[in-house]
């Protein structure tokens, strides 16, 4: 696990930024300004994998998308192509090609790959959802899917989201095909099956709205604590981090991360983005910067937080407008791949964290 120096208090953003790019009196060239350095370059000294979700069609068809991706990021997550409906659209007919293409791109560009996702209630193929399987049959189908998929990607991934979004906002278990048919015990089973298929990849529980204290975060904490106590092979918790500039941001994220870390688990921010009501303006973009900062700073202050992934990096390909009508502009780069203020906030957080180690 990447290790980072102990707790530090970072100065308020903006107050110290000038000090990071001083003019040199001795005639040497001044260092490259922070905002001209790439995220992956800035994240390396703090042992943080900085990733993004990747849209496979953009990867195939948009050279600017590809170039920015490989320059800026050190980790990738498949936005859709490692999900079950893509991998096995018909029973027994597998479609690994898009995911394998992403892995090849990552490998060619020295990027790590996060696996997303083995068990979810969304993007399940219709042959699973629409047939009247018995609970025993569904159990076998799910186990086979997990083991087949984890074996295919064995050795290629550093983390797997084994179980995604199993909780409601009130902390109860989400009513899914898996809970209904397999009972609560499915949660421990899916981690055991993934571990049987690949003993090296780190296995994660991943959910949204875990960032702040509340019934959902408390329930996730109780579940993973129970799994750890039973010796179930779980290695980490993914804080998705889908935020909105209009909602304000939590200030106890680090404390919340730390209680999970104290169970011996790794932490990752897995799907960060900060949407806003459109159109954008300077004020909302400033709030968005604070939103990214509200996730990145706690991660940088938590030793167990070793990766930070944004859920798409350019507004050109964001999932947000299709789901939240009237909202968008959630990413670090705009639709023309121009950096937004939030990118500078990320760059400065990383630079300050690196500086604090020395
Ligand atoms: O593949 C079909 C294509 O054949 C069809 O022509 C097209 C028409 O709309 O749809 C395509 O599927 C879409 C798929 O993305 C691939 O582009 C689905 O309609 C669309 O619903 C799906 O959305 C994805 C969503 O998960 C599904 O729930 C988003 O791209 C993806 O960003 C989003 O990601 C999730 C994470 O996995 C889990 N956490 C929340 C996050 C945001 O919702």
XYZ file of C-alpha atoms and ligand atoms in Angstrom:
401
model
C 0.000 0.000 0.000
C 1.389 3.438 -0.802
C 2.554 5.146 2.372
C 2.324 8.806 2.948
C 3.690 11.002 5.685
C 1.423 11.502 8.697
C -1.391 13.975 9.134
C -0.639 17.482 7.992
C -2.730 20.575 7.703
C -2.625 22.048 4.245
C -2.808 25.819 4.019
C -6.021 27.255 2.627
C -5.933 27.081 -1.163
C -4.806 30.275 -2.780
C -2.782 31.711 0.080
C 0.399 29.858 -0.696
C 0.168 29.220 -4.394
C 2.577 31.957 -5.369
C 5.213 30.402 -3.161
C 5.195 27.265 -5.273
C 6.485 28.917 -8.424
C 9.133 31.368 -7.216
C 11.273 33.357 -9.598
C 14.911 32.339 -9.245
C 17.454 35.080 -8.540
C 20.465 33.039 -9.646
C 19.659 32.989 -13.347
C 18.355 29.424 -13.528
C 15.032 28.854 -15.288
C 12.142 29.000 -12.848
C 10.379 25.696 -12.256
C 7.461 24.855 -14.521
C 4.331 26.480 -13.080
C 2.123 24.019 -11.284
C -0.713 24.548 -13.731
C 1.512 23.456 -16.623
C 2.424 20.162 -14.985
C 0.270 17.106 -15.581
C -1.823 15.516 -12.873
C 0.021 12.212 -13.160
C 3.359 13.967 -12.806
C 2.156 15.823 -9.702
C 0.514 12.729 -8.172
C 3.574 10.475 -8.512
C 5.636 11.987 -5.664
C 2.747 11.469 -3.226
C 2.293 7.822 -4.300
C -1.217 8.500 -5.512
C -2.657 6.806 -8.572
C -4.723 9.499 -10.258
C -7.252 7.982 -12.614
C -10.278 8.577 -14.769
C -13.162 6.545 -16.097
C -12.718 5.944 -19.818
C -15.400 6.122 -22.495
C -14.396 3.395 -24.918
C -15.916 5.101 -27.969
C -14.066 8.325 -27.248
C -10.877 6.312 -26.817
C -11.365 4.751 -30.234
C -12.452 7.863 -32.133
C -11.066 11.018 -30.527
C -7.321 11.652 -30.718
C -7.470 14.669 -28.385
C -9.278 12.525 -25.819
C -6.607 9.821 -26.088
C -3.693 12.233 -25.882
C -5.001 14.122 -22.872
C -5.876 10.851 -21.162
C -2.403 9.377 -21.475
C -0.634 12.613 -20.571
C -2.712 13.448 -17.513
C -3.660 10.179 -15.811
C -1.850 7.217 -14.285
C -4.880 4.956 -13.831
C -8.004 4.102 -15.818
C -11.375 2.555 -15.034
C -13.690 1.241 -17.750
C -16.790 3.438 -17.600
C -18.937 0.624 -18.999
C -17.046 -2.142 -20.789
C -16.185 -4.295 -17.754
C -19.853 -4.456 -16.769
C -21.705 -7.736 -17.152
C -24.048 -6.622 -19.988
C -21.016 -5.790 -22.121
C -18.932 -8.809 -21.110
C -21.619 -11.467 -21.603
C -24.537 -10.057 -23.630
C -25.816 -13.583 -24.339
C -25.301 -16.459 -21.952
C -21.950 -18.068 -22.689
C -21.086 -15.538 -25.453
C -18.274 -13.373 -24.126
C -17.183 -9.973 -25.345
C -13.892 -9.041 -23.731
C -12.499 -7.121 -26.714
C -13.388 -3.548 -25.617
C -12.045 -4.079 -22.085
C -8.919 -5.728 -23.443
C -8.390 -2.748 -25.757
C -8.530 -0.424 -22.764
C -6.030 -2.584 -20.900
C -3.696 -2.567 -23.908
C -3.909 1.239 -24.100
C -3.207 1.492 -20.376
C -0.260 -0.835 -20.621
C 1.212 1.056 -23.590
C 0.972 4.268 -21.585
C 2.171 2.884 -18.214
C -1.237 3.309 -16.588
C -2.744 1.069 -13.921
C -6.276 -0.341 -14.330
C -9.107 -0.437 -11.735
C -11.734 -3.092 -12.317
C -15.388 -1.982 -12.332
C -17.645 -3.910 -11.616
C -18.393 -7.543 -10.716
C -21.712 -7.352 -8.842
C -24.254 -4.581 -9.366
C -28.005 -4.279 -9.840
C -27.559 -2.216 -13.034
C -26.251 -3.208 -16.453
C -27.002 -6.884 -15.837
C -27.630 -8.665 -19.158
C -31.274 -9.268 -20.021
C -30.731 -13.041 -20.135
C -30.091 -12.896 -16.375
C -32.851 -10.434 -15.514
C -35.619 -11.729 -17.700
C -35.608 -15.465 -17.111
C -37.276 -17.271 -14.225
C -34.169 -18.764 -12.633
C -34.385 -20.449 -9.244
C -32.291 -18.976 -6.413
C -29.854 -21.877 -6.728
C -29.470 -21.273 -10.442
C -28.913 -17.546 -9.881
C -26.296 -18.301 -7.264
C -24.408 -20.477 -9.731
C -24.793 -17.887 -12.502
C -23.428 -15.102 -10.291
C -20.550 -17.218 -8.992
C -19.616 -18.257 -12.534
C -19.745 -14.642 -13.728
C -17.481 -13.444 -10.928
C -14.981 -16.264 -11.278
C -14.896 -16.182 -15.075
C -14.466 -12.397 -15.162
C -11.913 -12.207 -12.363
C -9.901 -14.998 -13.996
C -9.938 -13.278 -17.384
C -8.521 -10.066 -15.914
C -6.208 -11.758 -13.430
C -2.878 -9.944 -13.147
C -4.122 -6.931 -15.122
C -5.899 -4.937 -12.405
C -4.836 -3.427 -9.088
C -8.333 -3.151 -7.590
C -11.758 -4.647 -8.341
C -15.081 -3.156 -7.377
C -16.519 -6.497 -6.320
C -19.805 -5.165 -4.965
C -21.317 -1.859 -6.039
C -24.124 0.173 -4.466
C -25.701 -2.521 -2.277
C -27.184 0.054 0.122
C -30.126 2.443 0.202
C -29.718 5.971 1.538
C -31.330 4.972 4.853
C -28.730 2.265 5.396
C -30.967 -0.710 4.590
C -29.854 -3.233 2.011
C -30.985 -2.374 -1.505
C -33.704 -4.631 -2.867
C -31.864 -6.254 -5.786
C -32.103 -9.498 -7.700
C -29.187 -10.716 -5.561
C -30.596 -9.852 -2.147
C -34.043 -11.212 -3.065
C -32.754 -14.527 -4.320
C -29.565 -15.198 -2.386
C -30.219 -13.447 0.934
C -27.798 -11.222 2.870
C -25.091 -13.862 2.767
C -24.450 -12.996 -0.877
C -22.307 -10.065 0.262
C -19.651 -12.242 1.890
C -19.933 -14.870 -0.854
C -19.142 -12.504 -3.719
C -15.894 -11.423 -2.072
C -14.946 -15.057 -1.410
C -15.595 -16.034 -5.026
C -13.569 -13.104 -6.366
C -10.702 -14.026 -4.058
C -10.771 -17.644 -5.232
C -10.330 -16.437 -8.822
C -7.602 -13.854 -8.198
C -5.716 -13.791 -4.915
C -3.673 -10.690 -5.655
C -6.088 -8.019 -6.808
C -7.495 -5.790 -4.047
C -11.220 -6.336 -3.522
C -13.445 -3.305 -2.876
C -16.943 -2.410 -1.746
C -17.925 0.722 -3.728
C -20.820 3.141 -3.206
C -21.944 6.765 -3.524
C -22.807 9.094 -0.645
C -20.350 7.305 1.633
C -18.294 10.493 1.885
C -20.295 12.004 4.727
C -21.406 10.558 8.054
C -24.993 9.334 7.956
C -27.086 6.150 7.895
C -25.648 4.911 4.606
C -22.031 5.447 5.547
C -22.689 3.944 8.996
C -24.301 0.879 7.407
C -21.388 0.430 5.011
C -19.027 0.722 7.945
C -20.956 -1.911 9.932
C -21.022 -4.295 6.970
C -17.348 -4.082 6.109
C -16.407 -4.268 9.784
C -18.415 -7.476 10.006
C -16.750 -8.863 6.881
C -13.290 -8.093 8.238
C -14.191 -9.703 11.580
C -15.339 -12.874 9.791
C -12.153 -13.076 7.745
C -13.954 -12.363 4.457
C -11.408 -11.227 1.852
C -12.244 -7.544 1.491
C -9.378 -5.079 1.044
C -10.926 -1.693 0.570
C -13.797 0.728 0.315
C -14.463 2.984 -2.669
C -15.935 6.405 -1.982
C -17.496 7.230 -5.349
C -17.682 10.987 -4.793
C -20.490 12.146 -7.090
C -21.006 15.669 -5.764
C -23.000 18.736 -6.816
C -21.745 22.316 -6.534
C -25.254 23.406 -5.508
C -25.315 21.200 -2.419
C -22.191 22.351 -0.562
C -19.506 19.979 0.617
C -18.856 17.964 3.724
C -15.966 18.857 5.999
C -15.581 15.532 7.827
C -14.634 13.344 4.877
C -11.177 12.633 6.249
C -12.560 11.554 9.612
C -14.990 9.263 7.830
C -12.274 7.791 5.599
C -10.102 7.223 8.624
C -12.653 5.080 10.470
C -12.704 2.701 7.487
C -8.913 2.817 7.273
C -8.725 1.938 10.969
C -10.342 -1.405 10.116
C -7.194 -2.140 8.109
C -8.853 -1.326 4.780
C -7.584 0.671 1.828
C -9.556 3.691 0.668
C -10.020 4.903 -2.894
C -11.978 7.785 -4.303
C -13.401 5.975 -7.305
C -15.828 8.172 -9.276
C -15.295 11.814 -8.369
C -17.174 14.497 -10.236
C -18.867 17.755 -9.251
C -21.871 18.673 -11.359
C -23.690 22.010 -11.374
C -26.903 23.523 -12.711
C -26.220 24.826 -16.229
C -25.141 27.249 -17.526
C -21.784 27.492 -15.814
C -20.478 30.732 -14.387
C -17.381 31.803 -12.518
C -19.007 31.400 -9.125
C -20.214 27.841 -9.788
C -16.835 26.885 -11.229
C -15.203 28.172 -8.066
C -17.597 26.075 -5.968
C -16.772 23.091 -8.165
C -13.077 23.543 -7.383
C -13.929 23.378 -3.695
C -15.878 20.185 -4.358
C -12.894 18.410 -5.892
C -10.726 19.781 -3.085
C -13.209 18.425 -0.507
C -12.471 14.899 -1.767
C -8.822 15.126 -2.771
C -7.471 16.791 0.361
C -8.890 14.113 2.718
C -7.507 11.414 0.454
C -4.075 13.053 0.531
C -4.283 13.295 4.315
C -5.255 9.646 4.756
C -2.350 7.197 4.509
C -4.624 4.392 3.339
C -5.996 6.384 0.381
C -3.875 5.292 -2.568
C -5.952 6.153 -5.596
C -8.222 8.955 -6.727
C -10.312 8.483 -9.861
C -12.563 10.992 -11.604
C -15.636 9.657 -13.405
C -14.746 11.072 -16.796
C -12.374 13.964 -17.297
C -13.906 16.021 -20.128
C -17.392 17.536 -20.158
C -17.554 16.417 -23.789
C -18.215 12.833 -22.698
C -19.791 13.189 -19.254
C -22.618 10.880 -18.180
C -24.180 13.675 -16.079
C -26.406 15.630 -18.524
C -28.075 12.396 -19.644
C -29.134 11.574 -16.094
C -29.548 14.942 -14.326
C -31.564 17.164 -16.636
C -30.259 20.738 -16.705
C -27.013 19.840 -14.947
C -23.528 19.069 -16.196
C -20.036 20.561 -16.576
C -18.942 18.102 -13.883
C -15.409 17.367 -15.066
C -11.909 18.851 -14.789
C -11.706 19.793 -18.486
C -14.415 21.482 -20.524
C -15.950 20.202 -23.775
C -12.956 21.538 -25.730
C -10.468 19.874 -23.391
C -9.572 23.227 -21.861
C -8.624 23.107 -18.168
C -11.202 24.401 -15.711
C -10.478 26.062 -12.335
C -11.048 22.690 -10.675
C -8.037 21.294 -12.505
C -5.837 24.004 -11.022
C -7.256 23.197 -7.572
C -6.300 19.546 -8.046
C -2.831 20.476 -9.284
C -2.225 22.741 -6.312
C -3.459 20.191 -3.788
C -1.084 17.603 -5.225
C 1.835 20.035 -5.306
C 1.224 21.140 -1.726
C 0.967 17.565 -0.511
C 4.290 16.741 -2.184
C 5.899 19.787 -0.636
C 4.661 18.857 2.823
C 6.612 15.581 2.781
C 10.028 17.236 2.625
O -24.563 0.422 -25.023
C -25.803 1.069 -25.335
C -25.885 1.297 -26.792
O -25.914 0.074 -27.452
C -27.124 2.131 -27.072
O -27.167 2.459 -28.414
C -27.125 3.416 -26.263
C -28.377 4.230 -26.451
O -28.619 5.078 -25.357
O -27.036 3.077 -24.925
C -25.860 2.374 -24.615
O -25.829 2.073 -23.258
C -25.601 3.155 -22.369
C -24.304 2.895 -21.621
O -24.137 3.868 -20.617
C -23.091 2.909 -22.546
O -22.957 4.156 -23.142
C -26.766 3.227 -21.412
O -27.940 3.615 -22.103
C -26.470 4.178 -20.294
O -27.502 4.066 -19.300
C -25.151 3.834 -19.645
O -24.922 4.775 -18.626
C -23.892 4.452 -17.724
C -24.483 4.253 -16.322
O -23.421 3.989 -15.399
C -25.463 3.094 -16.280
O -25.998 2.965 -15.015
C -22.906 5.604 -17.697
O -22.253 5.695 -18.959
C -21.859 5.388 -16.600
O -21.100 6.560 -16.448
C -22.561 5.098 -15.274
O -21.570 4.833 -14.309
C -22.020 4.626 -12.971
C -21.049 3.648 -12.320
O -20.920 2.494 -13.097
C -21.496 3.311 -10.886
N -21.695 4.496 -10.106
C -22.554 5.526 -10.690
C -22.051 5.887 -12.095
C -22.886 7.015 -12.681
O -24.209 6.625 -12.871
